[in-house]
Amino acid sequence: MLTAAQVDMLHACYPVVADLPATLQAALRRDALSLQAVPGQLLFNVRDACSHYLMVLDGAVRVTRPTAGGRELVLYRVQPGDSCILTVSCLLGRAVYPASGVAEGDLSGVLISHEWFDQLIAGQPRFRRFVFSFFAQRMTRLMTLIESVAFHRLDQRLADFLLREGPVLQVTHQMIADELGSVREVVSRLLKDLESQALVSLERGQIQVIDPGGLAVIASPLPDLGA
């Protein structure tokens, strides 16, 4: 059973829940489970069965897919107010997870059962629109990620990442490699190249963007020479 404080946080993060009929809200408060996780805790893994729908109240879940080379590619993060589209897909399709989810920072959330999720999807149009609308938005971003990985060079993706996350990034080279699905040695070499061009400044655990315009040139897609 959820506490009054958890219900308040749930309503603040997910207004669609606050709009449910009072009887449903009371039943959800009684049946929902509280989730608490520490940084780095594995929440689900590849081929795990999916039995609950997660609503994040604090912290984030990093969703990753292992690659053939043994690395991981970050697909997206689930933050407060978000919906995990892989969880939705697995619940609707009665499928197992194709990726892993790990807690970033101290995580708190609410879990509702597969049965409750089915009932809300079937009987509550606003909840259904929220889930499917977020599903569509996230799928568009995943398609962009697939295009980037498949067709863009790593230096382009690195420059784009620095522009999006800058101008000052408190990250390690390994963290960037994990984000881009690469290895630390390659990322470090590319960062050194960018530093030699006076585009960035590198310090321990920190990267500062010095020339956004120069990075933008690198991040720009290459012309299609076959067009």
mmCIF file of N, CA, C and O in Angstrom, residues 157-215:
data_model
loop_
_atom_site.group_PDB
_atom_site.id
_atom_site.type_symbol
_atom_site.label_atom_id
_atom_site.label_comp_id
_atom_site.label_asym_id
_atom_site.label_seq_id
_atom_site.Cartn_x
_atom_site.Cartn_y
_atom_site.Cartn_z
ATOM 1 N N ARG A 157 28.923 11.712 -33.804
ATOM 2 C CA ARG A 157 28.059 11.434 -32.659
ATOM 3 C C ARG A 157 28.642 12.024 -31.389
ATOM 4 O O ARG A 157 27.915 12.527 -30.521
ATOM 5 N N LEU A 158 29.978 11.971 -31.239
ATOM 6 C CA LEU A 158 30.632 12.559 -30.074
ATOM 7 C C LEU A 158 30.440 14.069 -30.056
ATOM 8 O O LEU A 158 30.106 14.649 -29.009
ATOM 9 N N ALA A 159 30.641 14.718 -31.193
ATOM 10 C CA ALA A 159 30.464 16.177 -31.261
ATOM 11 C C ALA A 159 29.026 16.550 -30.935
ATOM 12 O O ALA A 159 28.766 17.523 -30.205
ATOM 13 N N ASP A 160 28.078 15.790 -31.459
ATOM 14 C CA ASP A 160 26.664 16.065 -31.176
ATOM 15 C C ASP A 160 26.371 15.892 -29.693
ATOM 16 O O ASP A 160 25.654 16.699 -29.080
ATOM 17 N N PHE A 161 26.936 14.854 -29.078
ATOM 18 C CA PHE A 161 26.736 14.611 -27.649
ATOM 19 C C PHE A 161 27.285 15.776 -26.821
ATOM 20 O O PHE A 161 26.628 16.263 -25.896
ATOM 21 N N LEU A 162 28.474 16.249 -27.161
ATOM 22 C CA LEU A 162 29.076 17.357 -26.423
ATOM 23 C C LEU A 162 28.250 18.620 -26.549
ATOM 24 O O LEU A 162 28.096 19.376 -25.577
ATOM 25 N N LEU A 163 27.706 18.864 -27.720
ATOM 26 C CA LEU A 163 26.872 20.054 -27.922
ATOM 27 C C LEU A 163 25.575 19.956 -27.128
ATOM 28 O O LEU A 163 25.117 20.951 -26.543
ATOM 29 N N ARG A 164 24.990 18.777 -27.090
ATOM 30 C CA ARG A 164 23.721 18.607 -26.382
ATOM 31 C C ARG A 164 23.892 18.694 -24.877
ATOM 32 O O ARG A 164 23.018 19.230 -24.172
ATOM 33 N N GLU A 165 24.990 18.167 -24.368
ATOM 34 C CA GLU A 165 25.171 18.060 -22.916
ATOM 35 C C GLU A 165 26.000 19.194 -22.330
ATOM 36 O O GLU A 165 26.036 19.355 -21.112
ATOM 37 N N GLY A 166 26.684 19.976 -23.187
ATOM 38 C CA GLY A 166 27.572 21.044 -22.733
ATOM 39 C C GLY A 166 26.825 22.265 -22.238
ATOM 40 O O GLY A 166 25.609 22.234 -22.084
ATOM 41 N N PRO A 167 27.547 23.372 -21.968
ATOM 42 C CA PRO A 167 28.956 23.570 -22.319
ATOM 43 C C PRO A 167 29.971 22.937 -21.344
ATOM 44 O O PRO A 167 31.127 22.790 -21.686
ATOM 45 N N VAL A 168 29.539 22.588 -20.140
ATOM 46 C CA VAL A 168 30.446 21.924 -19.197
ATOM 47 C C VAL A 168 29.832 20.578 -18.832
ATOM 48 O O VAL A 168 28.688 20.509 -18.377
ATOM 49 N N LEU A 169 30.578 19.513 -19.058
ATOM 50 C CA LEU A 169 30.093 18.166 -18.801
ATOM 51 C C LEU A 169 30.901 17.545 -17.662
ATOM 52 O O LEU A 169 32.123 17.487 -17.731
ATOM 53 N N GLN A 170 30.212 17.098 -16.646
ATOM 54 C CA GLN A 170 30.861 16.399 -15.535
ATOM 55 C C GLN A 170 30.762 14.895 -15.811
ATOM 56 O O GLN A 170 29.932 14.185 -15.256
ATOM 57 N N VAL A 171 31.603 14.417 -16.705
ATOM 58 C CA VAL A 171 31.540 13.018 -17.132
ATOM 59 C C VAL A 171 32.951 12.475 -17.310
ATOM 60 O O VAL A 171 33.895 13.226 -17.527
ATOM 61 N N THR A 172 33.050 11.167 -17.251
ATOM 62 C CA THR A 172 34.315 10.496 -17.569
ATOM 63 C C THR A 172 34.262 10.021 -19.014
ATOM 64 O O THR A 172 33.192 9.946 -19.630
ATOM 65 N N HIS A 173 35.438 9.677 -19.546
ATOM 66 C CA HIS A 173 35.487 9.157 -20.909
ATOM 67 C C HIS A 173 34.729 7.836 -21.008
ATOM 68 O O HIS A 173 34.102 7.551 -22.033
ATOM 69 N N GLN A 174 34.744 7.046 -19.943
ATOM 70 C CA GLN A 174 34.021 5.780 -19.942
ATOM 71 C C GLN A 174 32.517 6.006 -20.014
ATOM 72 O O GLN A 174 31.786 5.274 -20.705
ATOM 73 N N MET A 175 32.028 7.020 -19.310
ATOM 74 C CA MET A 175 30.595 7.323 -19.337
ATOM 75 C C MET A 175 30.161 7.717 -20.739
ATOM 76 O O MET A 175 29.086 7.318 -21.207
ATOM 77 N N ILE A 176 30.992 8.501 -21.432
ATOM 78 C CA ILE A 176 30.657 8.889 -22.805
ATOM 79 C C ILE A 176 30.675 7.664 -23.709
ATOM 80 O O ILE A 176 29.794 7.498 -24.562
ATOM 81 N N ALA A 177 31.662 6.804 -23.531
ATOM 82 C CA ALA A 177 31.739 5.581 -24.334
ATOM 83 C C ALA A 177 30.492 4.733 -24.140
ATOM 84 O O ALA A 177 29.946 4.177 -25.107
ATOM 85 N N ASP A 178 29.999 4.640 -22.911
ATOM 86 C CA ASP A 178 28.787 3.877 -22.644
ATOM 87 C C ASP A 178 27.595 4.500 -23.355
ATOM 88 O O ASP A 178 26.733 3.788 -23.891
ATOM 89 N N GLU A 179 27.530 5.826 -23.353
ATOM 90 C CA GLU A 179 26.420 6.518 -24.014
ATOM 91 C C GLU A 179 26.426 6.267 -25.518
ATOM 92 O O GLU A 179 25.370 6.134 -26.143
ATOM 93 N N LEU A 180 27.611 6.221 -26.102
ATOM 94 C CA LEU A 180 27.733 6.138 -27.556
ATOM 95 C C LEU A 180 27.910 4.704 -28.052
ATOM 96 O O LEU A 180 28.016 4.485 -29.262
ATOM 97 N N GLY A 181 27.962 3.738 -27.156
ATOM 98 C CA GLY A 181 28.139 2.351 -27.560
ATOM 99 C C GLY A 181 29.521 2.072 -28.104
ATOM 100 O O GLY A 181 29.699 1.239 -28.995
ATOM 101 N N SER A 182 30.533 2.759 -27.547
ATOM 102 C CA SER A 182 31.907 2.591 -28.010
ATOM 103 C C SER A 182 32.773 2.134 -26.845
ATOM 104 O O SER A 182 32.265 1.636 -25.839
ATOM 105 N N VAL A 183 34.089 2.294 -26.998
ATOM 106 C CA VAL A 183 35.018 1.933 -25.932
ATOM 107 C C VAL A 183 35.789 3.178 -25.501
ATOM 108 O O VAL A 183 35.956 4.121 -26.277
ATOM 109 N N ARG A 184 36.267 3.157 -24.261
ATOM 110 C CA ARG A 184 36.894 4.340 -23.688
ATOM 111 C C ARG A 184 38.104 4.786 -24.484
ATOM 112 O O ARG A 184 38.318 5.987 -24.684
ATOM 113 N N GLU A 185 38.919 3.850 -24.949
ATOM 114 C CA GLU A 185 40.157 4.213 -25.646
ATOM 115 C C GLU A 185 39.866 5.024 -26.906
ATOM 116 O O GLU A 185 40.564 6.002 -27.210
ATOM 117 N N VAL A 186 38.844 4.630 -27.649
ATOM 118 C CA VAL A 186 38.492 5.354 -28.878
ATOM 119 C C VAL A 186 37.954 6.738 -28.551
ATOM 120 O O VAL A 186 38.323 7.739 -29.176
ATOM 121 N N VAL A 187 37.078 6.816 -27.548
ATOM 122 C CA VAL A 187 36.525 8.116 -27.145
ATOM 123 C C VAL A 187 37.630 9.034 -26.655
ATOM 124 O O VAL A 187 37.655 10.228 -26.991
ATOM 125 N N SER A 188 38.560 8.520 -25.864
ATOM 126 C CA SER A 188 39.663 9.346 -25.361
ATOM 127 C C SER A 188 40.506 9.896 -26.510
ATOM 128 O O SER A 188 40.911 11.062 -26.488
ATOM 129 N N ARG A 189 40.756 9.066 -27.508
ATOM 130 C CA ARG A 189 41.545 9.529 -28.653
ATOM 131 C C ARG A 189 40.818 10.636 -29.411
ATOM 132 O O ARG A 189 41.421 11.652 -29.778
ATOM 133 N N LEU A 190 39.526 10.474 -29.615
ATOM 134 C CA LEU A 190 38.753 11.498 -30.317
ATOM 135 C C LEU A 190 38.687 12.792 -29.511
ATOM 136 O O LEU A 190 38.763 13.895 -30.079
ATOM 137 N N LEU A 191 38.553 12.672 -28.200
ATOM 138 C CA LEU A 191 38.531 13.874 -27.354
ATOM 139 C C LEU A 191 39.862 14.601 -27.393
ATOM 140 O O LEU A 191 39.916 15.837 -27.415
ATOM 141 N N LYS A 192 40.948 13.842 -27.399
ATOM 142 C CA LYS A 192 42.275 14.460 -27.518
ATOM 143 C C LYS A 192 42.404 15.200 -28.846
ATOM 144 O O LYS A 192 42.983 16.299 -28.919
ATOM 145 N N ASP A 193 41.868 14.626 -29.906
ATOM 146 C CA ASP A 193 41.878 15.297 -31.204
ATOM 147 C C ASP A 193 41.096 16.605 -31.151
ATOM 148 O O ASP A 193 41.536 17.634 -31.691
ATOM 149 N N LEU A 194 39.943 16.573 -30.505
ATOM 150 C CA LEU A 194 39.130 17.784 -30.382
ATOM 151 C C LEU A 194 39.848 18.839 -29.544
ATOM 152 O O LEU A 194 39.774 20.035 -29.835
ATOM 153 N N GLU A 195 40.560 18.382 -28.503
ATOM 154 C CA GLU A 195 41.314 19.323 -27.671
ATOM 155 C C GLU A 195 42.451 19.947 -28.472
ATOM 156 O O GLU A 195 42.726 21.152 -28.339
ATOM 157 N N SER A 196 43.112 19.158 -29.309
ATOM 158 C CA SER A 196 44.221 19.698 -30.111
ATOM 159 C C SER A 196 43.736 20.735 -31.112
ATOM 160 O O SER A 196 44.505 21.589 -31.557
ATOM 161 N N GLN A 197 42.440 20.668 -31.468
ATOM 162 C CA GLN A 197 41.853 21.649 -32.377
ATOM 163 C C GLN A 197 41.249 22.832 -31.623
ATOM 164 O O GLN A 197 40.599 23.688 -32.232
ATOM 165 N N ALA A 198 41.456 22.875 -30.305
ATOM 166 C CA ALA A 198 40.933 23.951 -29.447
ATOM 167 C C ALA A 198 39.411 24.016 -29.471
ATOM 168 O O ALA A 198 38.812 25.080 -29.328
ATOM 169 N N LEU A 199 38.777 22.851 -29.622
ATOM 170 C CA LEU A 199 37.319 22.795 -29.602
ATOM 171 C C LEU A 199 36.782 22.491 -28.205
ATOM 172 O O LEU A 199 35.682 22.921 -27.846
ATOM 173 N N VAL A 200 37.570 21.751 -27.426
ATOM 174 C CA VAL A 200 37.180 21.420 -26.059
ATOM 175 C C VAL A 200 38.399 21.527 -25.156
ATOM 176 O O VAL A 200 39.544 21.528 -25.624
ATOM 177 N N SER A 201 38.138 21.589 -23.858
ATOM 178 C CA SER A 201 39.194 21.546 -22.849
ATOM 179 C C SER A 201 38.923 20.360 -21.941
ATOM 180 O O SER A 201 37.797 20.171 -21.455
ATOM 181 N N LEU A 202 39.941 19.529 -21.739
ATOM 182 C CA LEU A 202 39.776 18.302 -20.969
ATOM 183 C C LEU A 202 40.425 18.430 -19.593
ATOM 184 O O LEU A 202 41.570 18.858 -19.470
ATOM 185 N N GLU A 203 39.667 18.082 -18.578
ATOM 186 C CA GLU A 203 40.185 17.977 -17.219
ATOM 187 C C GLU A 203 39.682 16.668 -16.644
ATOM 188 O O GLU A 203 38.808 16.013 -17.217
ATOM 189 N N ARG A 204 40.214 16.278 -15.516
ATOM 190 C CA ARG A 204 39.811 15.010 -14.905
ATOM 191 C C ARG A 204 38.338 15.059 -14.527
ATOM 192 O O ARG A 204 37.926 15.872 -13.700
ATOM 193 N N GLY A 205 37.527 14.201 -15.146
ATOM 194 C CA GLY A 205 36.107 14.144 -14.833
ATOM 195 C C GLY A 205 35.298 15.299 -15.377
ATOM 196 O O GLY A 205 34.119 15.444 -15.029
ATOM 197 N N GLN A 206 35.896 16.114 -16.246
ATOM 198 C CA GLN A 206 35.166 17.284 -16.759
ATOM 199 C C GLN A 206 35.622 17.619 -18.180
ATOM 200 O O GLN A 206 36.799 17.509 -18.512
ATOM 201 N N ILE A 207 34.675 18.017 -19.001
ATOM 202 C CA ILE A 207 34.953 18.470 -20.362
ATOM 203 C C ILE A 207 34.236 19.792 -20.574
ATOM 204 O O ILE A 207 33.042 19.914 -20.261
ATOM 205 N N GLN A 208 34.958 20.777 -21.081
ATOM 206 C CA GLN A 208 34.359 22.081 -21.364
ATOM 207 C C GLN A 208 34.385 22.335 -22.865
ATOM 208 O O GLN A 208 35.416 22.203 -23.520
ATOM 209 N N VAL A 209 33.213 22.689 -23.396
ATOM 210 C CA VAL A 209 33.118 23.032 -24.810
ATOM 211 C C VAL A 209 33.619 24.458 -25.002
ATOM 212 O O VAL A 209 33.106 25.394 -24.397
ATOM 213 N N ILE A 210 34.625 24.623 -25.842
ATOM 214 C CA ILE A 210 35.219 25.940 -26.095
ATOM 215 C C ILE A 210 34.695 26.545 -27.385
ATOM 216 O O ILE A 210 34.421 27.746 -27.454
ATOM 217 N N ASP A 211 34.529 25.720 -28.408
ATOM 218 C CA ASP A 211 34.118 26.223 -29.723
ATOM 219 C C ASP A 211 32.908 25.442 -30.214
ATOM 220 O O ASP A 211 33.041 24.469 -30.971
ATOM 221 N N PRO A 212 31.686 25.858 -29.807
ATOM 222 C CA PRO A 212 30.487 25.134 -30.237
ATOM 223 C C PRO A 212 30.318 25.129 -31.754
ATOM 224 O O PRO A 212 29.845 24.146 -32.330
ATOM 225 N N GLY A 213 30.710 26.234 -32.390
ATOM 226 C CA GLY A 213 30.581 26.303 -33.839
ATOM 227 C C GLY A 213 31.426 25.260 -34.536
ATOM 228 O O GLY A 213 30.993 24.617 -35.500
ATOM 229 N N GLY A 214 32.646 25.069 -34.037
ATOM 230 C CA GLY A 214 33.525 24.058 -34.620
ATOM 231 C C GLY A 214 32.984 22.659 -34.421
ATOM 232 O O GLY A 214 33.060 21.811 -35.321
ATOM 233 N N LEU A 215 32.423 22.394 -33.228
ATOM 234 C CA LEU A 215 31.818 21.084 -32.981
ATOM 235 C C LEU A 215 30.601 20.871 -33.879
ATOM 236 O O LEU A 215 30.354 19.760 -34.349
#
